[in-house]
CSV table of C-alpha atoms in Angstrom, one decimal:
chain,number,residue,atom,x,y,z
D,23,UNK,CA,25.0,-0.3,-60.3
D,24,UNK,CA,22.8,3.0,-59.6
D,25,UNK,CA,19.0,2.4,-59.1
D,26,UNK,CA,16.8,4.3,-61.5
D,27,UNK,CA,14.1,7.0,-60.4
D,28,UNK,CA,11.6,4.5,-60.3
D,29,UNK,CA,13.5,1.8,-58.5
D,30,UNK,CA,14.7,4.6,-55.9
D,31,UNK,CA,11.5,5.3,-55.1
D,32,UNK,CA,10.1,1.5,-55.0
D,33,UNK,CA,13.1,1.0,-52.7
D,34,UNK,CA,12.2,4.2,-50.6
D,35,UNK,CA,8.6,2.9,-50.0
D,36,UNK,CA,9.7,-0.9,-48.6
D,37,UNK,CA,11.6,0.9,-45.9
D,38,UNK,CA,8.9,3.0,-44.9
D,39,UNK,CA,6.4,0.1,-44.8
D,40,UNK,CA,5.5,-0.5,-41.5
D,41,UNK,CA,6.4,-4.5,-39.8
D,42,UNK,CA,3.9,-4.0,-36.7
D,43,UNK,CA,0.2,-3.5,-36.1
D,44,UNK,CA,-1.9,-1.7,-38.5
D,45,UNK,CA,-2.1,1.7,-37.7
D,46,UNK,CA,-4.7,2.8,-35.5
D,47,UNK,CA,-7.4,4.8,-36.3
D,48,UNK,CA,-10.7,6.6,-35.1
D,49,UNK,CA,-11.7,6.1,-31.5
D,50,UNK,CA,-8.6,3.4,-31.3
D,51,UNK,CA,-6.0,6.2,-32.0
D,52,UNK,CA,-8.2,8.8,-29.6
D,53,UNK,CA,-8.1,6.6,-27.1
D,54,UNK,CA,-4.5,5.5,-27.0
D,55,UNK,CA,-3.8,9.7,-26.8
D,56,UNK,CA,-6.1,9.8,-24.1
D,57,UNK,CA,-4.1,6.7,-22.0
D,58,UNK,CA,-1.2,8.9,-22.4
D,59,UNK,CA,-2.8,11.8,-20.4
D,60,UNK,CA,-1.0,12.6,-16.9
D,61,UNK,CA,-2.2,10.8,-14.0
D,62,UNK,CA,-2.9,14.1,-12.3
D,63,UNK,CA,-7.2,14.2,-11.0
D,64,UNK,CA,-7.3,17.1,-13.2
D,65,UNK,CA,-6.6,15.4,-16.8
D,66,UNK,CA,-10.0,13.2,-17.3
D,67,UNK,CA,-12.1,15.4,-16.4
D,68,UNK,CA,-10.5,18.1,-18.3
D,69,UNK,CA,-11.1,15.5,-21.1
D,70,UNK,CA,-14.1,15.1,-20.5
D,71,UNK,CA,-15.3,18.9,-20.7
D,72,UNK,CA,-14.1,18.7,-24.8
D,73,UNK,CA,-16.6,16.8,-26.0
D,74,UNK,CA,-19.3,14.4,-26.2
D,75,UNK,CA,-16.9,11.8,-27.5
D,76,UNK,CA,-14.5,12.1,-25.5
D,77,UNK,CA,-16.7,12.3,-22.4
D,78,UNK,CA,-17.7,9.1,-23.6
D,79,UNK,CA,-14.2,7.1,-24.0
D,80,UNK,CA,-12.5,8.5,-20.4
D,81,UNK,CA,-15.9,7.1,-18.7
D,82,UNK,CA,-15.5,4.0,-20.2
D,83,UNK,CA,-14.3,1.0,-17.1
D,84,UNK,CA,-12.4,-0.5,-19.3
D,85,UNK,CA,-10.5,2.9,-20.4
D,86,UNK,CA,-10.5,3.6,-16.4
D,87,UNK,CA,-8.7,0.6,-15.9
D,88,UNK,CA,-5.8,1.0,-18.6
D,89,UNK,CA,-5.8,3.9,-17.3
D,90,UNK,CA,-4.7,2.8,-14.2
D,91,UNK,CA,-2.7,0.0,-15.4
D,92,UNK,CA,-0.7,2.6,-17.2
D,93,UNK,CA,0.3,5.1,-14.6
D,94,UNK,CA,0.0,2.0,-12.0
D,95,UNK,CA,4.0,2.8,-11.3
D,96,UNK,CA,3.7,6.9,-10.7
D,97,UNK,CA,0.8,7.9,-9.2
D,98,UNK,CA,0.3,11.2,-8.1
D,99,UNK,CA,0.2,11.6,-4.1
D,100,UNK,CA,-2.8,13.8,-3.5
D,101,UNK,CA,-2.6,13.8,0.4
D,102,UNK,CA,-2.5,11.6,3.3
D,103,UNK,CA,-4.9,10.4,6.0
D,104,UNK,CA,-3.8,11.6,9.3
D,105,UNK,CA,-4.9,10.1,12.4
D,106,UNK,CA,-5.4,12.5,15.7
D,107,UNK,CA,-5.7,11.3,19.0
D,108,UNK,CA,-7.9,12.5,22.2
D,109,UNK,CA,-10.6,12.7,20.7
D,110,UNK,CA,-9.2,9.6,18.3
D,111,UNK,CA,-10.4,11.4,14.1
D,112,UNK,CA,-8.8,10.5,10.5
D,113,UNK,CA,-8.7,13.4,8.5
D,114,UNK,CA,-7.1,13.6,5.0
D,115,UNK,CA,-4.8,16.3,4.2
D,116,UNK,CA,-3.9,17.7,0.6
D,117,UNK,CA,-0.7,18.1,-0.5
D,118,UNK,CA,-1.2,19.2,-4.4
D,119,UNK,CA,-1.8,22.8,-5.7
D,120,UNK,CA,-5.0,23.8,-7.9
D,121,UNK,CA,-5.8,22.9,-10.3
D,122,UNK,CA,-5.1,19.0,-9.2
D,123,UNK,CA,-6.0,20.4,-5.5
D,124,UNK,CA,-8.8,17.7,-3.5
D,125,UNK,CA,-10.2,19.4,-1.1
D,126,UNK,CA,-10.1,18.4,2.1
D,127,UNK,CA,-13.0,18.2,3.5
D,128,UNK,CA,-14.4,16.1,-0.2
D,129,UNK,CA,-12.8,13.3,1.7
D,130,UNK,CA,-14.5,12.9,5.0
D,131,UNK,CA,-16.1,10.1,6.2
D,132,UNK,CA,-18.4,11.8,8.6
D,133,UNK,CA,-19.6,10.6,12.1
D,134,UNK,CA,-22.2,8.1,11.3
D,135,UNK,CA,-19.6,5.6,11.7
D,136,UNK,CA,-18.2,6.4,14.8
D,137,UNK,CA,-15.6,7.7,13.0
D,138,UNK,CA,-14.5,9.6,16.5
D,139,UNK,CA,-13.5,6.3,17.9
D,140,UNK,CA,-11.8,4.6,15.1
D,141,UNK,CA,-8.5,3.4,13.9
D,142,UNK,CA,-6.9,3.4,11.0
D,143,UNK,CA,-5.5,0.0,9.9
D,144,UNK,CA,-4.6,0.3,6.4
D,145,UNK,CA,-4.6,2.3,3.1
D,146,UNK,CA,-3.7,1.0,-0.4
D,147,UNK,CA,-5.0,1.1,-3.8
D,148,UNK,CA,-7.6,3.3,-3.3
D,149,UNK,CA,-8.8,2.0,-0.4
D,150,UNK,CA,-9.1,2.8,3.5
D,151,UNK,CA,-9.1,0.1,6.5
D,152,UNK,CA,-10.4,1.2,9.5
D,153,UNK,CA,-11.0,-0.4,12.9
D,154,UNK,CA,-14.8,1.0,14.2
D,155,UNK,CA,-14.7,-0.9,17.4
D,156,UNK,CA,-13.8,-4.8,18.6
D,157,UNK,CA,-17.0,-5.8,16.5
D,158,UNK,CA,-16.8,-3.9,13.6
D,159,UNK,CA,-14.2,-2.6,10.4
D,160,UNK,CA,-15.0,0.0,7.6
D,161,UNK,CA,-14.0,-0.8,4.4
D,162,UNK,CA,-13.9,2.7,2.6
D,163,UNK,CA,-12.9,4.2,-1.2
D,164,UNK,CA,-13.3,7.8,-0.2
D,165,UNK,CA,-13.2,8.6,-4.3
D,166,UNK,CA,-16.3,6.9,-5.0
D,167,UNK,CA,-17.9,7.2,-1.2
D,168,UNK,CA,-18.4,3.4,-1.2
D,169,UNK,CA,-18.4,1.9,2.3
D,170,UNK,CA,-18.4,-1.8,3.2
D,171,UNK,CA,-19.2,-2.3,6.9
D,172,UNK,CA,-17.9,-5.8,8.0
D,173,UNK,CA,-18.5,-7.7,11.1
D,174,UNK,CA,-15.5,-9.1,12.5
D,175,UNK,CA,-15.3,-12.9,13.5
D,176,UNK,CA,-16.0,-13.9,17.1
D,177,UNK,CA,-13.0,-16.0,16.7
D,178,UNK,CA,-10.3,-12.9,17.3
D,179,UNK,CA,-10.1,-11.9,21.0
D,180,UNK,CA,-11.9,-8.5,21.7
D,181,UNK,CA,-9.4,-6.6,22.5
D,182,UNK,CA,-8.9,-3.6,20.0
D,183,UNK,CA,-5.1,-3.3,20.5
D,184,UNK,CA,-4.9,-7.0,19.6
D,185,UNK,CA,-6.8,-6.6,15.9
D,186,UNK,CA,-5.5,-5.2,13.2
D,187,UNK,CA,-5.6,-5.9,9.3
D,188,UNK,CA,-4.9,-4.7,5.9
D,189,UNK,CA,-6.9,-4.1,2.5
D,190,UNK,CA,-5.5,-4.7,-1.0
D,191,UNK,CA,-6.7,-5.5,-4.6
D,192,UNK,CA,-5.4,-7.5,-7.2
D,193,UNK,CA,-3.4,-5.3,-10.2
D,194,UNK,CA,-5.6,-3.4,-12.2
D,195,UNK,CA,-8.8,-4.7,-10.9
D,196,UNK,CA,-11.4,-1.5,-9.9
D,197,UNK,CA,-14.0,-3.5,-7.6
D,198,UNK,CA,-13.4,-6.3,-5.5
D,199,UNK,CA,-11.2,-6.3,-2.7
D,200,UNK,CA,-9.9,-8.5,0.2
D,201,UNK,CA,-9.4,-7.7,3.2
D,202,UNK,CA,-6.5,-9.6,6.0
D,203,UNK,CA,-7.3,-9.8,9.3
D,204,UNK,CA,-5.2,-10.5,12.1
D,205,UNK,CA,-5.4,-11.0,15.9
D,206,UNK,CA,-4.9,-13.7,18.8
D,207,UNK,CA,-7.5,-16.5,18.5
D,208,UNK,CA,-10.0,-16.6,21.3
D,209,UNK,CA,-10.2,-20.2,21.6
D,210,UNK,CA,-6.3,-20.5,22.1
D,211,UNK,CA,-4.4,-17.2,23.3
D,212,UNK,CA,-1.4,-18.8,22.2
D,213,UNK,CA,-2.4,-19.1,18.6
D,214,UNK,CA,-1.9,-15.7,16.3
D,215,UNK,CA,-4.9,-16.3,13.9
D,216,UNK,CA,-5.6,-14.5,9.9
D,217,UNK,CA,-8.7,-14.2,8.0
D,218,UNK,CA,-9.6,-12.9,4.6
D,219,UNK,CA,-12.4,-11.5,3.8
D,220,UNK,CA,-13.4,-11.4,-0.1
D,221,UNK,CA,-15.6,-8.3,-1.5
D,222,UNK,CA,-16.6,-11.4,-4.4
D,223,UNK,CA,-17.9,-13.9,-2.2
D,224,UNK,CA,-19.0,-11.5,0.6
D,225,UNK,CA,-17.6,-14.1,3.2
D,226,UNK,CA,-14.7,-14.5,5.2
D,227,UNK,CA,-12.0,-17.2,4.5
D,228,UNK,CA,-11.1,-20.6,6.9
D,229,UNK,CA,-8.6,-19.2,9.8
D,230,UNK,CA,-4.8,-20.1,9.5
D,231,UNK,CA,-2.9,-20.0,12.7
D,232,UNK,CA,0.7,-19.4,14.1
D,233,UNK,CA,1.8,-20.8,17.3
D,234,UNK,CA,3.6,-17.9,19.8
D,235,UNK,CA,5.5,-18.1,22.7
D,236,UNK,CA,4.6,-17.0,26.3
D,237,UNK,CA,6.4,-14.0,26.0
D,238,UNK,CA,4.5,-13.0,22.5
D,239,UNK,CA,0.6,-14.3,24.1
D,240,UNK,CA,1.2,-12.3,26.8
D,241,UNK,CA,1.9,-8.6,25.3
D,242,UNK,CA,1.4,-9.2,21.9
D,243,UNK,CA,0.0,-5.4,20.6
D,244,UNK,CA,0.4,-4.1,17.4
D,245,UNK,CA,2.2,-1.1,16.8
D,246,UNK,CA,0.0,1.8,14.8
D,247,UNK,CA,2.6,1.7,11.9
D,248,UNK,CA,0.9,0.6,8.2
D,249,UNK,CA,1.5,-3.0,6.6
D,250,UNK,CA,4.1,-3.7,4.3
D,251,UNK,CA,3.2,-5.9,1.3
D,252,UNK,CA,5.8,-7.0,-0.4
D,253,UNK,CA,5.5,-9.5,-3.3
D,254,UNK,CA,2.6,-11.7,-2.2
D,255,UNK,CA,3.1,-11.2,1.7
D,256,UNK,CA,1.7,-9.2,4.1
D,257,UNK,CA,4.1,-8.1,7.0
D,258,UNK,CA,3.3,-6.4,10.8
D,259,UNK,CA,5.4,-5.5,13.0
D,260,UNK,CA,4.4,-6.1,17.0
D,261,UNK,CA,5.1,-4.5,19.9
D,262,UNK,CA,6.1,-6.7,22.9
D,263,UNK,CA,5.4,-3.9,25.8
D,264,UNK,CA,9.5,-3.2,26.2
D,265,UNK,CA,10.5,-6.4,25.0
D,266,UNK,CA,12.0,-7.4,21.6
D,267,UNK,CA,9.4,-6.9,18.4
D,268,UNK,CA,9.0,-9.8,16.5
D,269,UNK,CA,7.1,-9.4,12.9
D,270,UNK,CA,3.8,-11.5,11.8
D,271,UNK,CA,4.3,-12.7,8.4
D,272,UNK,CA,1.6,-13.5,5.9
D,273,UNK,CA,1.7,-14.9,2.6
D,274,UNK,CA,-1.6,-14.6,0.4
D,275,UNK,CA,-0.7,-17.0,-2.3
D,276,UNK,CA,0.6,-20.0,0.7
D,277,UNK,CA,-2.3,-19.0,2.9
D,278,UNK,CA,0.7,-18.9,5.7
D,279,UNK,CA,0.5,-17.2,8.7
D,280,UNK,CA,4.5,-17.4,10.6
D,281,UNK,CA,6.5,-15.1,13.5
D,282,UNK,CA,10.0,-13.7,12.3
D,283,UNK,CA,12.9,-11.9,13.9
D,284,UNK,CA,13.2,-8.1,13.0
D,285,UNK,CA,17.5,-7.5,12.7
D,286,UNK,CA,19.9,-7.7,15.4
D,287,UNK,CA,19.0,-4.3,16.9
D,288,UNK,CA,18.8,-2.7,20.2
D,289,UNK,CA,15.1,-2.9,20.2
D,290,UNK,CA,15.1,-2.7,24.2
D,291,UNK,CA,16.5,0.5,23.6
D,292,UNK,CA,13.3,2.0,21.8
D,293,UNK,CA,14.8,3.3,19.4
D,294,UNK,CA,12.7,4.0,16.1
D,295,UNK,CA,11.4,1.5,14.3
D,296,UNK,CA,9.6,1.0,10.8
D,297,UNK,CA,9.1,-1.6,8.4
D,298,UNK,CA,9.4,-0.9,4.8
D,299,UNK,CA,10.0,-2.2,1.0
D,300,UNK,CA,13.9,-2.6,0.7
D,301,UNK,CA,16.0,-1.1,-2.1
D,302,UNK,CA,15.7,-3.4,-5.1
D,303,UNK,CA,12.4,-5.2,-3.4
D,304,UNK,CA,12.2,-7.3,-0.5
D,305,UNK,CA,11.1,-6.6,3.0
D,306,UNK,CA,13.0,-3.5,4.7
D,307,UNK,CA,13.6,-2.5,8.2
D,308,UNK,CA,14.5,0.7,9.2
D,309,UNK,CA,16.3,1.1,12.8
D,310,UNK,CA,16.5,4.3,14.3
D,311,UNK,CA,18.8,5.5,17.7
D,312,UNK,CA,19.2,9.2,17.7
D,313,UNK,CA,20.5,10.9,14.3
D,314,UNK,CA,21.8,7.2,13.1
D,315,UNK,CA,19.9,5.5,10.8
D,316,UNK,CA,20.2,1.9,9.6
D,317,UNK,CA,18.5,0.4,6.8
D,318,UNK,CA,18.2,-3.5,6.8
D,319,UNK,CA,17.0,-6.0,4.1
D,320,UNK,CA,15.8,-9.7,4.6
D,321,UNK,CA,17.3,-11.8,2.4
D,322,UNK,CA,16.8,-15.4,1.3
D,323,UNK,CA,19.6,-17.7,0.1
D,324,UNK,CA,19.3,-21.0,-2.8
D,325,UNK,CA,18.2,-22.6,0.5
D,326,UNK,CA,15.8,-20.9,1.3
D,327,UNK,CA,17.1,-19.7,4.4
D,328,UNK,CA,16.4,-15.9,5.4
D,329,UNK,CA,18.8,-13.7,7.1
D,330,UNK,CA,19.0,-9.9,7.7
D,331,UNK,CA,21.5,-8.0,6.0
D,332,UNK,CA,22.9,-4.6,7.0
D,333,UNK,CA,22.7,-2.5,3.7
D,334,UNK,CA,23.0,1.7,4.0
D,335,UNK,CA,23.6,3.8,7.1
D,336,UNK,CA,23.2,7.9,7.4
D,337,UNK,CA,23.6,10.4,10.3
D,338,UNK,CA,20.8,12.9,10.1
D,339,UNK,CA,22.3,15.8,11.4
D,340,UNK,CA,24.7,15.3,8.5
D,341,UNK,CA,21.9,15.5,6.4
D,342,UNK,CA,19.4,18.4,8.0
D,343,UNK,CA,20.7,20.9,9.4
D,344,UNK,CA,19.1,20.5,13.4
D,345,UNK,CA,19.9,22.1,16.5
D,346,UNK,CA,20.8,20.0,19.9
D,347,UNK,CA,16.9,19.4,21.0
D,348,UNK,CA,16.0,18.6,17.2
D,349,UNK,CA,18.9,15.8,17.1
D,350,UNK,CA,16.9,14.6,20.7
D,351,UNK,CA,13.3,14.5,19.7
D,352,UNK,CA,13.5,13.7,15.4
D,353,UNK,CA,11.6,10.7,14.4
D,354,UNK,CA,11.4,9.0,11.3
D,355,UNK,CA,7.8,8.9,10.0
D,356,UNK,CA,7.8,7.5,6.9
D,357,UNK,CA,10.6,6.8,4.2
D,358,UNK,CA,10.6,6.4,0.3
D,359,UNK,CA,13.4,4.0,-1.6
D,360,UNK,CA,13.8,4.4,-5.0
């Protein structure tokens, strides 16, 4: 039968009632607006220029780290590091317009740590790796200017070409930081050896070893191409002088150190090569021998066995439009899956 006014209404107001959370209010509601800003550098601080207040909430660490949780999946990139040889310097290049612009020269990390001579080794939440010399790596946040000079175990052979290493932090933590290091054990040149090094504890880790072959104790270098991590591992790629490039593997929840085949590529050839996150996650390996390009993924079966797996193949010159010498000389640098 038809509802009265009165009823209507009652009836009305039930569906409206909300079946969540309370609503939020005061310096709750503010700051779930302000998690909501864009990630761009320009947003906070704009923020922070309205008021008192609000100067107050986006200084907060534990608004900077929802923060960061929040737009953890689409960071802006504000520039890269790049790394110039003869003399050997790491410079950072912008690649945003005002008014989300860094400057360049705001991230510099200036000569008093033999900057001239240095490598870098890694870069990742935040962070910079770099290799000072067979003694020494810089741990660096070029945001904050916080360096963290660290002396490198006697353990790892001295050879800088033989050392290399990655930094990383745990999601949505701000501070501490570990650091992987990897090299061939001094005591036994057959032995690939990891450490970690923990900002928390200030100390390095116990050593975990890999057996290699001849052929890998003999040449072993690692190439000047960045760490993959992918879930909790760590991957390198290493260059065999000319010979076929193996990849170091290591895991960080396992504390594993192991050698595994890259795909059945003509690696002899010297072709390009780059390791990468695979479509859909995993490890990825990109082959590259003139305009073709191969993408590989490593996959693992209900036994637990891991194979390679060709997945997508392109022609670049189907792609870009490049004259004869451009198809000769282009090289992959970097590449983005999605």
């Amino acid at each position: 039968h038809p509802l009265g006014d009165d009823e209507m209404a009652a009836s009305f107001r039930r569906r409206l009632r909300p079946t969540s959370a309370p609503p939020l209010d005061g310096d709750d509601l503010l700051d779930e607006i302000l998690l909501r800003l864009s990630p761009d550098p320009s947003s906070l601080p704009r923020a922070a220029a309205v008021c008192t207040r609000w100067r107050c909430l986006v200084s907060d660490p534990g608004f900077a780290r929802r923060f960061r949780l929040r737009h953890r999946r689409s960071p802006p990139i504000l520039g890269c590091f790049v790394t110039e040889f003869a003399p050997t310097i790491v410079s950072f290049v912008p690649t945003l317009e005002a008014p989300n612009r860094v400057p360049a020269m705001a991230l510099q990390l200036g000569l008093d740590y033999g900057i001239g001579n240095s490598r870098l080794l890694s870069c990742r939440h935040g962070l910079l790796l770099m290799l000072l010399s067979s003694c020494e790596i810089l741990v660096w946040e070029p945001f904050t200017g916080d360096k963290h000079l660290l002396a490198i175990p006697p353990r790892f052979v001295g050879d800088e070409r033989q050392i290399t290493g990655a930094v990383l932090r745990a999601p949505g933590v701000i501070h501490p930081f570990l650091v992987v290091l990897l090299g061939i054990d001094k005591q036994d040149c057959k032995q690939a050896i990891a450490c970690v090094y923990s900002s928390e504890t200030g100390e390095w880790g116990s050593f975990i070893s890999t057996l290699l072959s001849d052929e890998e104790a003999d040449c072993l270098m690692f190439m000047r191409t960045p760490d993959v991590l992918v879930g909790d591992s760590l991957f390198w790629l290493v260059d065999l002088d000319q010979s076929s490039l193996p990849i170091l593997e290591f895991d960080l929840h396992r504390q594993t150190l192991t050698v595994i085949p890259v795909p059945p590529v003509d690696t002899e050839g010297r072709g390009g090569f780059m390791l990468m996150r695979a479509e859909g996650g995993g490890l990825g390996f990109l082959f590259q021998s003139g305009c073709n390009v191969q993408l590989w993924k490593r996959k693992i079966d209900s036994d637990g066995d891991a194979s390679w797996v060709l997945g997508r193949t392109f022609e670049l010159d189907k792609i870009l439009s490049l004259n004869l010498t451009e198809k000769e000389s282009t090289v992959i640098l970097s590449l983005a899956v999605q």
